[in-house]
Amino acid sequence: MVLQPAERHCGDWSHRRLLTTLGQNIRDGSQSVLCQWTRHSECKDQHADIISTVEFNHTGELLATGDKGGRVVIFQREQESKNQVHRRGEYNVYSTFQSHEPEFDYLKSLEIEEKINKIRWLPQQNAAYFLLSTNDKTVKLWKVSERDKRPEGYNLKDEEGRLRDPATITTLRVPVLRPMDLMVEATPRRVFANAHTYHINSISVNSDYETYMSADDLRINLWNFEITNQSFNIVDIKPANMEELTEVITAAEFHPHHCNTFVYSSSKGTIRLCDMRASALCDRHTKFFEEPEDPSNRSFFSEIISSISDVKFSHSGRYIMTRDYLTVKVWDLNMENRPIETYQVHDYLRSKLCSLYENDCIFDKFECVWNGSDSVIMTGSYNNFFRMFDRNTKRDVTLEASRENSKPRAILKPRKVCVGGKRRKDEISVDSLDFSKKILHTAWHPSENIIAVAATNNLYIFQDKVN
């Protein structure tokens, strides 16, 4: 791993470029460029710097991250340069803004965190970009636009913006646009609030691009982008008596092509496909996906580890991918009784479930993503490991998003975890894994082999290197 001596600072982000070689990767030893951005906060609360969501826009030119401090940082991909081929497509900070602030619910005496739970981009319609961001209670629609000209020569105001004395205005002036330094502005266009009693865990933009949904533990609401003061409740699983509550909603997403269809997952490991044409309230699902439990694997932790933390439609809309604590599963929409593919993410942790329960790691919510062609899937693990599974060749690889222990010109080799017995030189023991370092949030470029991996306050961007 070659560390370039130059380190750039942009606001409170520092950036290092690293050249790496991915040995025996999914794509057999392809070279990659790794950009690493580290959040440096001036405040004492380092907890606020932890990245809580990562999302590419529809073209992949922009990458947005949200953190626990309520900030959104947008990275923009540089244009290719003939003079500097090695800097092709590097992502640099484009815009940073405070999306959410901490609030207090006086009726319930509850603090509402500013942490960004999810970011979702809208397809670009004009020169501006639009994205949705949400914390536990409030969804906001942001407009991100560029300005490189400013108007001068107002009639009623002077050059500093102060109102002029009408008596001094004797002539009519025509305002003109003067060039100025490029400025990126983020402005909130809509605020969708006061619709969720419980914490929002998902937002998903519909394929009609007129509506989106927000999901909390017990309800899913449908919003129109133009209407902020009311939403339509499409799923409500809250029982009349809360003591009878047996499951909660963990994630929800719209179908990529059919605006009437969506799925949501539950803490019981089930997935429900709903059709909004069938009824206004989608409490009755159209399809119900559940895998029968193997009695031989039954344990005290079975219910906890079967809870689904993320659900994603494939780009084609034919498959659903779900992530639970130990596995990633791929479901065919036409087969409800079992998944067509199951991938073990970190099966070596089965023997560690007791200690993972004691340190609360067993409740971590890992996300999963498809690549642009739905042929490879990626998800995170502990010790800053992330896993890739090739659906065609059935090969998989474990990589580590870390610069620690890296020597000059070292190869970023696949990592292997040893469970008992003799440990080889290139293996790491399951007992020495660091459970405080975890990859919960990842994103994949919609059309290229570029991935973004969030490791606490570090953002790693891997991309194919062109010779």
GROMACS .gro file of C-alpha atoms in nm:
model
  467
    1MET     CA    1   0.000   0.000   0.000
    2VAL     CA    2   0.172   0.320  -0.115
    3LEU     CA    3   0.094   0.623   0.096
    4GLN     CA    4   0.124   0.950  -0.090
    5PRO     CA    5   0.308   1.208   0.125
    6ALA     CA    6   0.059   1.484   0.048
    7GLU     CA    7  -0.233   1.517   0.285
    8ARG     CA    8  -0.510   1.761   0.195
    9HIS     CA    9  -0.742   1.931   0.440
   10CYS     CA   10  -1.083   2.050   0.325
   11GLY     CA   11  -1.282   2.209   0.602
   12ASP     CA   12  -1.270   1.958   0.886
   13TRP     CA   13  -1.201   1.660   0.657
   14SER     CA   14  -0.849   1.539   0.587
   15HIS     CA   15  -0.779   1.324   0.287
   16ARG     CA   16  -0.512   1.073   0.187
   17ARG     CA   17  -0.479   0.898  -0.146
   18LEU     CA   18  -0.358   0.542  -0.134
   19LEU     CA   19  -0.271   0.311  -0.419
   20THR     CA   20  -0.351  -0.050  -0.347
   21THR     CA   21  -0.366  -0.380  -0.526
   22LEU     CA   22  -0.656  -0.609  -0.451
   23GLY     CA   23  -0.507  -0.956  -0.467
   24GLN     CA   24  -0.745  -1.240  -0.559
   25ASN     CA   25  -1.043  -1.009  -0.550
   26ILE     CA   26  -1.379  -1.097  -0.703
   27ARG     CA   27  -1.225  -0.963  -1.022
   28ASP     CA   28  -0.890  -1.145  -0.983
   29GLY     CA   29  -0.615  -0.914  -0.871
   30SER     CA   30  -0.748  -0.590  -1.011
   31GLN     CA   31  -0.571  -0.276  -0.899
   32SER     CA   32  -0.765  -0.014  -0.712
   33VAL     CA   33  -0.730   0.340  -0.594
   34LEU     CA   34  -0.837   0.395  -0.237
   35CYS     CA   35  -0.943   0.738  -0.116
   36GLN     CA   36  -0.978   0.776   0.256
   37TRP     CA   37  -1.155   1.072   0.412
   38THR     CA   38  -1.141   1.118   0.789
   39ARG     CA   39  -1.376   1.341   0.985
   40HIS     CA   40  -1.201   1.580   1.228
   41SER     CA   41  -1.445   1.759   1.451
   42GLU     CA   42  -1.358   2.069   1.650
   43CYS     CA   43  -1.614   1.971   1.912
   44LYS     CA   44  -1.513   1.736   2.191
   45ASP     CA   45  -1.785   1.485   2.107
   46GLN     CA   46  -1.610   1.242   1.873
   47HIS     CA   47  -1.931   1.037   1.871
   48ALA     CA   48  -2.083   1.301   1.640
   49ASP     CA   49  -1.827   1.220   1.366
   50ILE     CA   50  -1.938   0.860   1.322
   51ILE     CA   51  -2.079   0.811   0.970
   52SER     CA   52  -2.436   0.677   0.989
   53THR     CA   53  -2.533   0.647   0.619
   54VAL     CA   54  -2.368   0.643   0.274
   55GLU     CA   55  -2.547   0.683  -0.062
   56PHE     CA   56  -2.444   0.737  -0.426
   57ASN     CA   57  -2.675   0.942  -0.647
   58HIS     CA   58  -2.830   0.789  -0.961
   59THR     CA   59  -2.533   0.873  -1.185
   60GLY     CA   60  -2.264   0.798  -0.929
   61GLU     CA   61  -2.111   1.144  -0.975
   62LEU     CA   62  -2.204   1.239  -0.618
   63LEU     CA   63  -2.171   1.049  -0.293
   64ALA     CA   64  -2.350   1.166   0.023
   65THR     CA   65  -2.270   1.071   0.380
   66GLY     CA   66  -2.463   1.153   0.696
   67ASP     CA   67  -2.323   1.138   1.048
   68LYS     CA   68  -2.440   1.122   1.407
   69GLY     CA   69  -2.388   1.497   1.442
   70GLY     CA   70  -2.667   1.566   1.190
   71ARG     CA   71  -2.433   1.677   0.912
   72VAL     CA   72  -2.448   1.579   0.546
   73VAL     CA   73  -2.125   1.580   0.343
   74ILE     CA   74  -2.146   1.544  -0.036
   75PHE     CA   75  -1.844   1.428  -0.238
   76GLN     CA   76  -1.817   1.495  -0.612
   77ARG     CA   77  -1.620   1.286  -0.858
   78GLU     CA   78  -1.348   1.472  -1.047
   79GLN     CA   79  -1.354   1.474  -1.425
   80GLU     CA   80  -1.097   1.253  -1.597
   81SER     CA   81  -0.769   1.425  -1.673
   82LYS     CA   82  -0.534   1.327  -1.956
   83ASN     CA   83  -0.239   1.477  -1.770
   84GLN     CA   84  -0.309   1.303  -1.439
   85VAL     CA   85  -0.440   0.958  -1.522
   86HIS     CA   86  -0.373   0.829  -1.169
   87ARG     CA   87  -0.623   1.082  -1.034
   88ARG     CA   88  -0.907   0.960  -1.253
   89GLY     CA   89  -1.243   0.989  -1.088
   90GLU     CA   90  -1.125   1.081  -0.741
   91TYR     CA   91  -1.401   1.200  -0.505
   92ASN     CA   92  -1.354   1.535  -0.329
   93VAL     CA   93  -1.568   1.730  -0.084
   94TYR     CA   94  -1.836   1.922  -0.278
   95SER     CA   95  -2.071   2.050  -0.007
   96THR     CA   96  -2.116   2.021   0.369
   97PHE     CA   97  -2.425   2.134   0.559
   98GLN     CA   98  -2.606   2.080   0.887
   99SER     CA   99  -2.920   1.884   0.804
  100HIS     CA  100  -3.071   1.818   1.147
  101GLU     CA  101  -3.030   1.970   1.493
  102PRO     CA  102  -3.096   1.803   1.831
  103GLU     CA  103  -3.454   1.860   1.950
  104PHE     CA  104  -3.660   1.792   2.258
  105ASP     CA  105  -4.014   1.651   2.266
  106TYR     CA  106  -4.169   1.829   2.564
  107LEU     CA  107  -4.489   1.622   2.557
  108LYS     CA  108  -4.297   1.297   2.602
  109SER     CA  109  -3.985   1.439   2.773
  110LEU     CA  110  -3.770   1.278   2.507
  111GLU     CA  111  -3.454   1.401   2.339
  112ILE     CA  112  -3.457   1.362   1.959
  113GLU     CA  113  -3.110   1.293   1.823
  114GLU     CA  114  -2.978   1.484   1.523
  115LYS     CA  115  -2.821   1.164   1.379
  116ILE     CA  116  -2.893   1.111   1.007
  117ASN     CA  117  -3.055   0.767   0.972
  118LYS     CA  118  -3.090   0.759   0.592
  119ILE     CA  119  -3.019   0.966   0.280
  120ARG     CA  120  -3.199   0.906  -0.052
  121TRP     CA  121  -3.128   1.094  -0.377
  122LEU     CA  122  -3.393   1.200  -0.625
  123PRO     CA  123  -3.311   1.164  -0.997
  124GLN     CA  124  -3.162   1.485  -1.135
  125GLN     CA  125  -3.413   1.686  -1.341
  126ASN     CA  126  -3.216   2.010  -1.390
  127ALA     CA  127  -2.889   2.170  -1.283
  128ALA     CA  128  -2.973   2.130  -0.913
  129TYR     CA  129  -2.958   1.812  -0.705
  130PHE     CA  130  -3.226   1.703  -0.457
  131LEU     CA  131  -3.193   1.459  -0.167
  132LEU     CA  132  -3.399   1.341   0.130
  133SER     CA  133  -3.241   1.308   0.473
  134THR     CA  134  -3.405   1.187   0.792
  135ASN     CA  135  -3.333   1.157   1.161
  136ASP     CA  136  -3.559   0.967   1.402
  137LYS     CA  137  -3.862   1.194   1.351
  138THR     CA  138  -3.825   1.444   1.066
  139VAL     CA  139  -3.759   1.403   0.693
  140LYS     CA  140  -3.615   1.698   0.499
  141LEU     CA  141  -3.590   1.762   0.126
  142TRP     CA  142  -3.270   1.949   0.037
  143LYS     CA  143  -3.180   2.133  -0.282
  144VAL     CA  144  -2.808   2.150  -0.364
  145SER     CA  145  -2.721   2.402  -0.634
  146GLU     CA  146  -2.423   2.593  -0.773
  147ARG     CA  147  -2.390   2.969  -0.812
  148ASP     CA  148  -2.107   3.139  -1.003
  149LYS     CA  149  -2.277   3.474  -1.082
  150ARG     CA  150  -2.425   3.744  -0.861
  151PRO     CA  151  -2.668   4.023  -0.955
  152GLU     CA  152  -2.547   4.381  -0.917
  153GLY     CA  153  -2.714   4.717  -0.974
  154TYR     CA  154  -3.039   4.688  -0.778
  155ASN     CA  155  -3.270   4.991  -0.783
  156LEU     CA  156  -3.402   4.974  -0.428
  157LYS     CA  157  -3.090   4.837  -0.254
  158ASP     CA  158  -2.727   4.944  -0.243
  159GLU     CA  159  -2.435   4.706  -0.318
  160GLU     CA  160  -2.430   4.583   0.044
  161GLY     CA  161  -2.799   4.492   0.040
  162ARG     CA  162  -2.929   4.783   0.249
  163LEU     CA  163  -3.249   4.959   0.137
  164ARG     CA  164  -3.182   5.293  -0.033
  165ASP     CA  165  -3.364   5.614   0.051
  166PRO     CA  166  -3.641   5.648  -0.215
  167ALA     CA  167  -3.562   6.021  -0.242
  168THR     CA  168  -3.212   5.942  -0.371
  169ILE     CA  169  -3.340   5.715  -0.651
  170THR     CA  170  -3.352   5.934  -0.961
  171THR     CA  171  -3.277   5.688  -1.242
  172LEU     CA  172  -3.385   5.339  -1.336
  173ARG     CA  173  -3.100   5.085  -1.343
  174VAL     CA  174  -3.094   4.748  -1.514
  175PRO     CA  175  -2.939   4.485  -1.284
  176VAL     CA  176  -2.656   4.281  -1.437
  177LEU     CA  177  -2.499   3.943  -1.350
  178ARG     CA  178  -2.129   3.952  -1.257
  179PRO     CA  179  -1.902   3.643  -1.232
  180MET     CA  180  -1.807   3.526  -0.882
  181ASP     CA  181  -1.628   3.231  -0.722
  182LEU     CA  182  -1.825   2.910  -0.751
  183MET     CA  183  -2.046   2.859  -0.446
  184VAL     CA  184  -2.243   2.544  -0.362
  185GLU     CA  185  -2.561   2.614  -0.167
  186ALA     CA  186  -2.777   2.365   0.023
  187THR     CA  187  -3.127   2.490   0.101
  188PRO     CA  188  -3.412   2.301   0.273
  189ARG     CA  189  -3.712   2.297   0.037
  190ARG     CA  190  -3.957   2.083   0.240
  191VAL     CA  191  -3.978   1.961   0.601
  192PHE     CA  192  -4.197   1.655   0.663
  193ALA     CA  193  -4.256   1.631   1.038
  194ASN     CA  194  -4.498   1.519   1.312
  195ALA     CA  195  -4.607   1.195   1.143
  196HIS     CA  196  -4.408   0.931   1.335
  197THR     CA  197  -4.452   0.824   1.696
  198TYR     CA  198  -4.158   0.585   1.675
  199HIS     CA  199  -3.812   0.616   1.524
  200ILE     CA  200  -3.788   0.634   1.144
  201ASN     CA  201  -3.568   0.348   1.016
  202SER     CA  202  -3.622   0.378   0.637
  203ILE     CA  203  -3.713   0.620   0.363
  204SER     CA  204  -3.762   0.515   0.000
  205VAL     CA  205  -3.836   0.725  -0.309
  206ASN     CA  206  -4.107   0.580  -0.535
  207SER     CA  207  -4.044   0.519  -0.906
  208ASP     CA  208  -4.315   0.778  -0.988
  209TYR     CA  209  -4.081   1.039  -0.829
  210GLU     CA  210  -4.388   1.214  -0.687
  211THR     CA  211  -4.413   1.017  -0.363
  212TYR     CA  212  -4.190   0.855  -0.104
  213MET     CA  213  -4.246   0.649   0.207
  214SER     CA  214  -4.107   0.666   0.559
  215ALA     CA  215  -4.116   0.367   0.795
  216ASP     CA  216  -4.086   0.342   1.171
  217ASP     CA  217  -4.117   0.044   1.407
  218LEU     CA  218  -4.494   0.005   1.366
  219ARG     CA  219  -4.613   0.221   1.075
  220ILE     CA  220  -4.528   0.312   0.716
  221ASN     CA  221  -4.643   0.649   0.579
  222LEU     CA  222  -4.676   0.759   0.215
  223TRP     CA  223  -4.590   1.123   0.137
  224ASN     CA  224  -4.630   1.347  -0.165
  225PHE     CA  225  -4.326   1.568  -0.223
  226GLU     CA  226  -4.548   1.876  -0.255
  227ILE     CA  227  -4.750   1.819   0.065
  228THR     CA  228  -4.573   1.851   0.400
  229ASN     CA  229  -4.863   1.875   0.646
  230GLN     CA  230  -5.020   1.534   0.584
  231SER     CA  231  -4.921   1.181   0.492
  232PHE     CA  232  -5.117   0.865   0.419
  233ASN     CA  233  -5.073   0.568   0.650
  234ILE     CA  234  -5.028   0.256   0.432
  235VAL     CA  235  -4.912   0.002   0.694
  236ASP     CA  236  -5.004  -0.008   1.063
  237ILE     CA  237  -4.905  -0.315   1.266
  238LYS     CA  238  -4.962  -0.157   1.607
  239PRO     CA  239  -5.183  -0.391   1.817
  240ALA     CA  240  -5.469  -0.252   2.025
  241ASN     CA  241  -5.287  -0.377   2.333
  242MET     CA  242  -4.912  -0.309   2.318
  243GLU     CA  243  -4.849  -0.610   2.542
  244GLU     CA  244  -4.949  -0.825   2.243
  245LEU     CA  245  -4.673  -0.676   2.025
  246THR     CA  246  -4.465  -0.959   1.876
  247GLU     CA  247  -4.269  -0.791   1.595
  248VAL     CA  248  -4.161  -0.454   1.459
  249ILE     CA  249  -4.085  -0.318   1.111
  250THR     CA  250  -3.709  -0.301   1.052
  251ALA     CA  251  -3.674  -0.177   0.690
  252ALA     CA  252  -3.890  -0.089   0.387
  253GLU     CA  253  -3.829  -0.016   0.019
  254PHE     CA  254  -4.025   0.059  -0.297
  255HIS     CA  255  -3.996  -0.161  -0.607
  256PRO     CA  256  -3.752   0.006  -0.854
  257HIS     CA  257  -4.001  -0.001  -1.146
  258HIS     CA  258  -4.357  -0.064  -1.017
  259CYS     CA  259  -4.486   0.235  -0.820
  260ASN     CA  260  -4.762   0.029  -0.655
  261THR     CA  261  -4.534  -0.233  -0.497
  262PHE     CA  262  -4.314  -0.222  -0.188
  263VAL     CA  263  -4.163  -0.460   0.067
  264TYR     CA  264  -4.098  -0.435   0.437
  265SER     CA  265  -3.905  -0.664   0.669
  266SER     CA  266  -3.963  -0.749   1.033
  267SER     CA  267  -3.775  -0.840   1.348
  268LYS     CA  268  -3.911  -1.196   1.309
  269GLY     CA  269  -3.708  -1.252   0.992
  270THR     CA  270  -4.007  -1.224   0.757
  271ILE     CA  271  -4.060  -1.010   0.446
  272ARG     CA  272  -4.397  -0.886   0.323
  273LEU     CA  273  -4.461  -0.771  -0.032
  274CYS     CA  274  -4.753  -0.527  -0.054
  275ASP     CA  275  -4.955  -0.394  -0.348
  276MET     CA  276  -5.116  -0.053  -0.297
  277ARG     CA  277  -5.371  -0.134  -0.568
  278ALA     CA  278  -5.522  -0.411  -0.352
  279SER     CA  279  -5.633  -0.186  -0.066
  280ALA     CA  280  -5.566   0.156   0.078
  281LEU     CA  281  -5.427   0.011   0.400
  282CYS     CA  282  -5.173  -0.259   0.314
  283ASP     CA  283  -5.202  -0.454   0.639
  284ARG     CA  284  -5.277  -0.762   0.428
  285HIS     CA  285  -4.972  -0.851   0.227
  286THR     CA  286  -4.969  -0.987  -0.126
  287LYS     CA  287  -4.673  -1.218  -0.064
  288PHE     CA  288  -4.508  -1.341   0.253
  289PHE     CA  289  -4.144  -1.458   0.247
  290GLU     CA  290  -4.019  -1.672   0.533
  291GLU     CA  291  -3.765  -1.950   0.566
  292PRO     CA  292  -3.856  -2.234   0.806
  293GLU     CA  293  -3.610  -2.249   1.094
  294ASP     CA  294  -3.375  -2.545   1.122
  295PRO     CA  295  -3.457  -2.702   1.465
  296SER     CA  296  -3.094  -2.813   1.505
  297ASN     CA  297  -2.980  -2.447   1.503
  298ARG     CA  298  -3.241  -2.336   1.757
  299SER     CA  299  -3.092  -2.142   2.049
  300PHE     CA  300  -3.165  -1.863   2.296
  301PHE     CA  301  -3.039  -1.611   2.037
  302SER     CA  302  -3.237  -1.745   1.739
  303GLU     CA  303  -3.501  -1.473   1.742
  304ILE     CA  304  -3.246  -1.193   1.779
  305ILE     CA  305  -3.016  -1.307   1.498
  306SER     CA  306  -3.306  -1.379   1.261
  307SER     CA  307  -3.420  -1.015   1.274
  308ILE     CA  308  -3.370  -0.853   0.931
  309SER     CA  309  -3.167  -0.532   0.945
  310ASP     CA  310  -3.185  -0.436   0.576
  311VAL     CA  311  -3.391  -0.520   0.266
  312LYS     CA  312  -3.303  -0.417  -0.091
  313PHE     CA  313  -3.466  -0.480  -0.428
  314SER     CA  314  -3.226  -0.576  -0.707
  315HIS     CA  315  -3.193  -0.318  -0.987
  316SER     CA  316  -3.392  -0.552  -1.213
  317GLY     CA  317  -3.673  -0.574  -0.955
  318ARG     CA  318  -3.678  -0.955  -0.979
  319TYR     CA  319  -3.502  -1.030  -0.649
  320ILE     CA  320  -3.496  -0.910  -0.289
  321MET     CA  321  -3.183  -0.918  -0.075
  322THR     CA  322  -3.208  -0.929   0.305
  323ARG     CA  323  -2.943  -0.907   0.574
  324ASP     CA  324  -2.980  -1.062   0.916
  325TYR     CA  325  -2.707  -1.086   1.182
  326LEU     CA  326  -2.514  -1.379   1.034
  327THR     CA  327  -2.627  -1.411   0.671
  328VAL     CA  328  -2.727  -1.239   0.349
  329LYS     CA  329  -3.016  -1.401   0.162
  330VAL     CA  330  -3.143  -1.351  -0.192
  331TRP     CA  331  -3.513  -1.416  -0.254
  332ASP     CA  332  -3.691  -1.462  -0.586
  333LEU     CA  333  -4.018  -1.269  -0.593
  334ASN     CA  334  -4.185  -1.581  -0.732
  335MET     CA  335  -4.077  -1.811  -0.446
  336GLU     CA  336  -4.193  -1.733  -0.094
  337ASN     CA  337  -4.103  -2.044   0.107
  338ARG     CA  338  -3.722  -2.010   0.107
  339PRO     CA  339  -3.440  -1.794  -0.033
  340ILE     CA  340  -3.269  -1.903  -0.356
  341GLU     CA  341  -2.926  -1.806  -0.218
  342THR     CA  342  -2.785  -1.784   0.135
  343TYR     CA  343  -2.438  -1.642   0.208
  344GLN     CA  344  -2.266  -1.680   0.545
  345VAL     CA  345  -2.114  -1.345   0.637
  346HIS     CA  346  -1.934  -1.438   0.960
  347ASP     CA  347  -2.047  -1.785   1.063
  348TYR     CA  348  -1.745  -1.806   1.296
  349LEU     CA  349  -1.937  -1.576   1.535
  350ARG     CA  350  -2.196  -1.844   1.622
  351SER     CA  351  -1.981  -1.953   1.914
  352LYS     CA  352  -1.945  -1.591   2.028
  353LEU     CA  353  -2.316  -1.500   2.044
  354CYS     CA  354  -2.321  -1.497   2.424
  355SER     CA  355  -2.045  -1.235   2.454
  356LEU     CA  356  -2.190  -1.042   2.157
  357TYR     CA  357  -2.521  -1.031   2.345
  358GLU     CA  358  -2.350  -0.901   2.659
  359ASN     CA  359  -2.175  -0.616   2.474
  360ASP     CA  360  -2.491  -0.537   2.269
  361CYS     CA  361  -2.314  -0.605   1.936
  362ILE     CA  362  -2.577  -0.868   1.856
  363PHE     CA  363  -2.819  -0.577   1.796
  364ASP     CA  364  -2.597  -0.410   1.532
  365LYS     CA  365  -2.784  -0.336   1.209
  366PHE     CA  366  -2.569  -0.420   0.906
  367GLU     CA  367  -2.672  -0.300   0.560
  368CYS     CA  368  -2.626  -0.478   0.226
  369VAL     CA  369  -2.592  -0.353  -0.134
  370TRP     CA  370  -2.602  -0.486  -0.491
  371ASN     CA  371  -2.351  -0.392  -0.759
  372GLY     CA  372  -2.486  -0.226  -1.074
  373SER     CA  373  -2.551  -0.554  -1.258
  374ASP     CA  374  -2.693  -0.744  -0.954
  375SER     CA  375  -2.412  -1.003  -0.991
  376VAL     CA  376  -2.217  -0.920  -0.674
  377ILE     CA  377  -2.342  -0.830  -0.328
  378MET     CA  378  -2.155  -0.659  -0.048
  379THR     CA  379  -2.209  -0.626   0.326
  380GLY     CA  380  -2.006  -0.538   0.635
  381SER     CA  381  -1.869  -0.723   0.934
  382TYR     CA  382  -1.649  -0.659   1.240
  383ASN     CA  383  -1.280  -0.567   1.263
  384ASN     CA  384  -1.344  -0.325   0.971
  385PHE     CA  385  -1.396  -0.626   0.743
  386PHE     CA  386  -1.641  -0.618   0.454
  387ARG     CA  387  -1.755  -0.913   0.246
  388MET     CA  388  -1.827  -0.953  -0.126
  389PHE     CA  389  -2.013  -1.248  -0.278
  390ASP     CA  390  -2.013  -1.321  -0.653
  391ARG     CA  391  -2.351  -1.476  -0.736
  392ASN     CA  392  -2.229  -1.633  -1.061
  393THR     CA  393  -1.903  -1.798  -0.953
  394LYS     CA  394  -2.009  -1.843  -0.586
  395ARG     CA  395  -1.670  -1.703  -0.483
  396ASP     CA  396  -1.644  -1.466  -0.191
  397VAL     CA  397  -1.376  -1.239  -0.048
  398THR     CA  398  -1.313  -1.065   0.284
  399LEU     CA  399  -1.134  -0.728   0.269
  400GLU     CA  400  -1.032  -0.486   0.542
  401ALA     CA  401  -1.095  -0.111   0.530
  402SER     CA  402  -0.797  -0.001   0.737
  403ARG     CA  403  -0.460   0.170   0.698
  404GLU     CA  404  -0.322   0.047   1.027
  405ASN     CA  405  -0.024  -0.190   0.996
  406SER     CA  406   0.008  -0.104   0.626
  407LYS     CA  407   0.361  -0.098   0.487
  408PRO     CA  408   0.475   0.081   0.169
  409ARG     CA  409   0.380  -0.106  -0.149
  410ALA     CA  410   0.199  -0.377   0.048
  411ILE     CA  411  -0.080  -0.571  -0.123
  412LEU     CA  412  -0.428  -0.544   0.018
  413LYS     CA  413  -0.482  -0.916   0.056
  414PRO     CA  414  -0.806  -1.096   0.135
  415ARG     CA  415  -0.837  -1.160   0.508
  416LYS     CA  416  -0.918  -1.496   0.662
  417VAL     CA  417  -1.048  -1.566   1.012
  418CYS     CA  418  -0.920  -1.871   1.196
  419VAL     CA  419  -1.155  -2.063   1.429
  420GLY     CA  420  -0.954  -2.281   1.669
  421GLY     CA  421  -0.668  -2.511   1.574
  422LYS     CA  422  -0.344  -2.388   1.423
  423ARG     CA  423  -0.345  -2.033   1.291
  424ARG     CA  424  -0.165  -1.963   0.967
  425LYS     CA  425   0.056  -1.661   0.924
  426ASP     CA  426  -0.194  -1.465   0.712
  427GLU     CA  427  -0.499  -1.550   0.928
  428ILE     CA  428  -0.652  -1.360   1.216
  429SER     CA  429  -0.794  -1.542   1.518
  430VAL     CA  430  -1.165  -1.503   1.591
  431ASP     CA  431  -1.066  -1.418   1.951
  432SER     CA  432  -0.864  -1.115   1.840
  433LEU     CA  433  -1.138  -0.952   1.630
  434ASP     CA  434  -1.216  -0.592   1.732
  435PHE     CA  435  -1.594  -0.565   1.772
  436SER     CA  436  -1.579  -0.187   1.820
  437LYS     CA  437  -1.463  -0.155   1.458
  438LYS     CA  438  -1.756  -0.241   1.236
  439ILE     CA  439  -1.867  -0.174   0.878
  440LEU     CA  440  -2.241  -0.109   0.903
  441HIS     CA  441  -2.287   0.120   0.600
  442THR     CA  442  -2.167   0.062   0.243
  443ALA     CA  443  -2.266   0.184  -0.104
  444TRP     CA  444  -2.195   0.068  -0.461
  445HIS     CA  445  -2.170   0.296  -0.765
  446PRO     CA  446  -2.479   0.237  -0.987
  447SER     CA  447  -2.278   0.147  -1.300
  448GLU     CA  448  -1.906   0.110  -1.216
  449ASN     CA  449  -1.697  -0.097  -0.977
  450ILE     CA  450  -1.662   0.178  -0.720
  451ILE     CA  451  -1.757   0.115  -0.358
  452ALA     CA  452  -1.783   0.339  -0.054
  453VAL     CA  453  -1.727   0.190   0.291
  454ALA     CA  454  -1.791   0.375   0.618
  455ALA     CA  455  -1.571   0.266   0.908
  456THR     CA  456  -1.667   0.478   1.214
  457ASN     CA  457  -1.541   0.831   1.118
  458ASN     CA  458  -1.349   0.713   0.809
  459LEU     CA  459  -1.489   0.693   0.458
  460TYR     CA  460  -1.302   0.461   0.221
  461ILE     CA  461  -1.365   0.476  -0.154
  462PHE     CA  462  -1.229   0.186  -0.361
  463GLN     CA  463  -1.231   0.205  -0.739
  464ASP     CA  464  -1.078   0.022  -1.033
  465LYS     CA  465  -0.745   0.164  -1.136
  466VAL     CA  466  -0.692   0.222  -1.507
  467ASN     CA  467  -0.345   0.176  -1.643
   0.00000   0.00000   0.00000
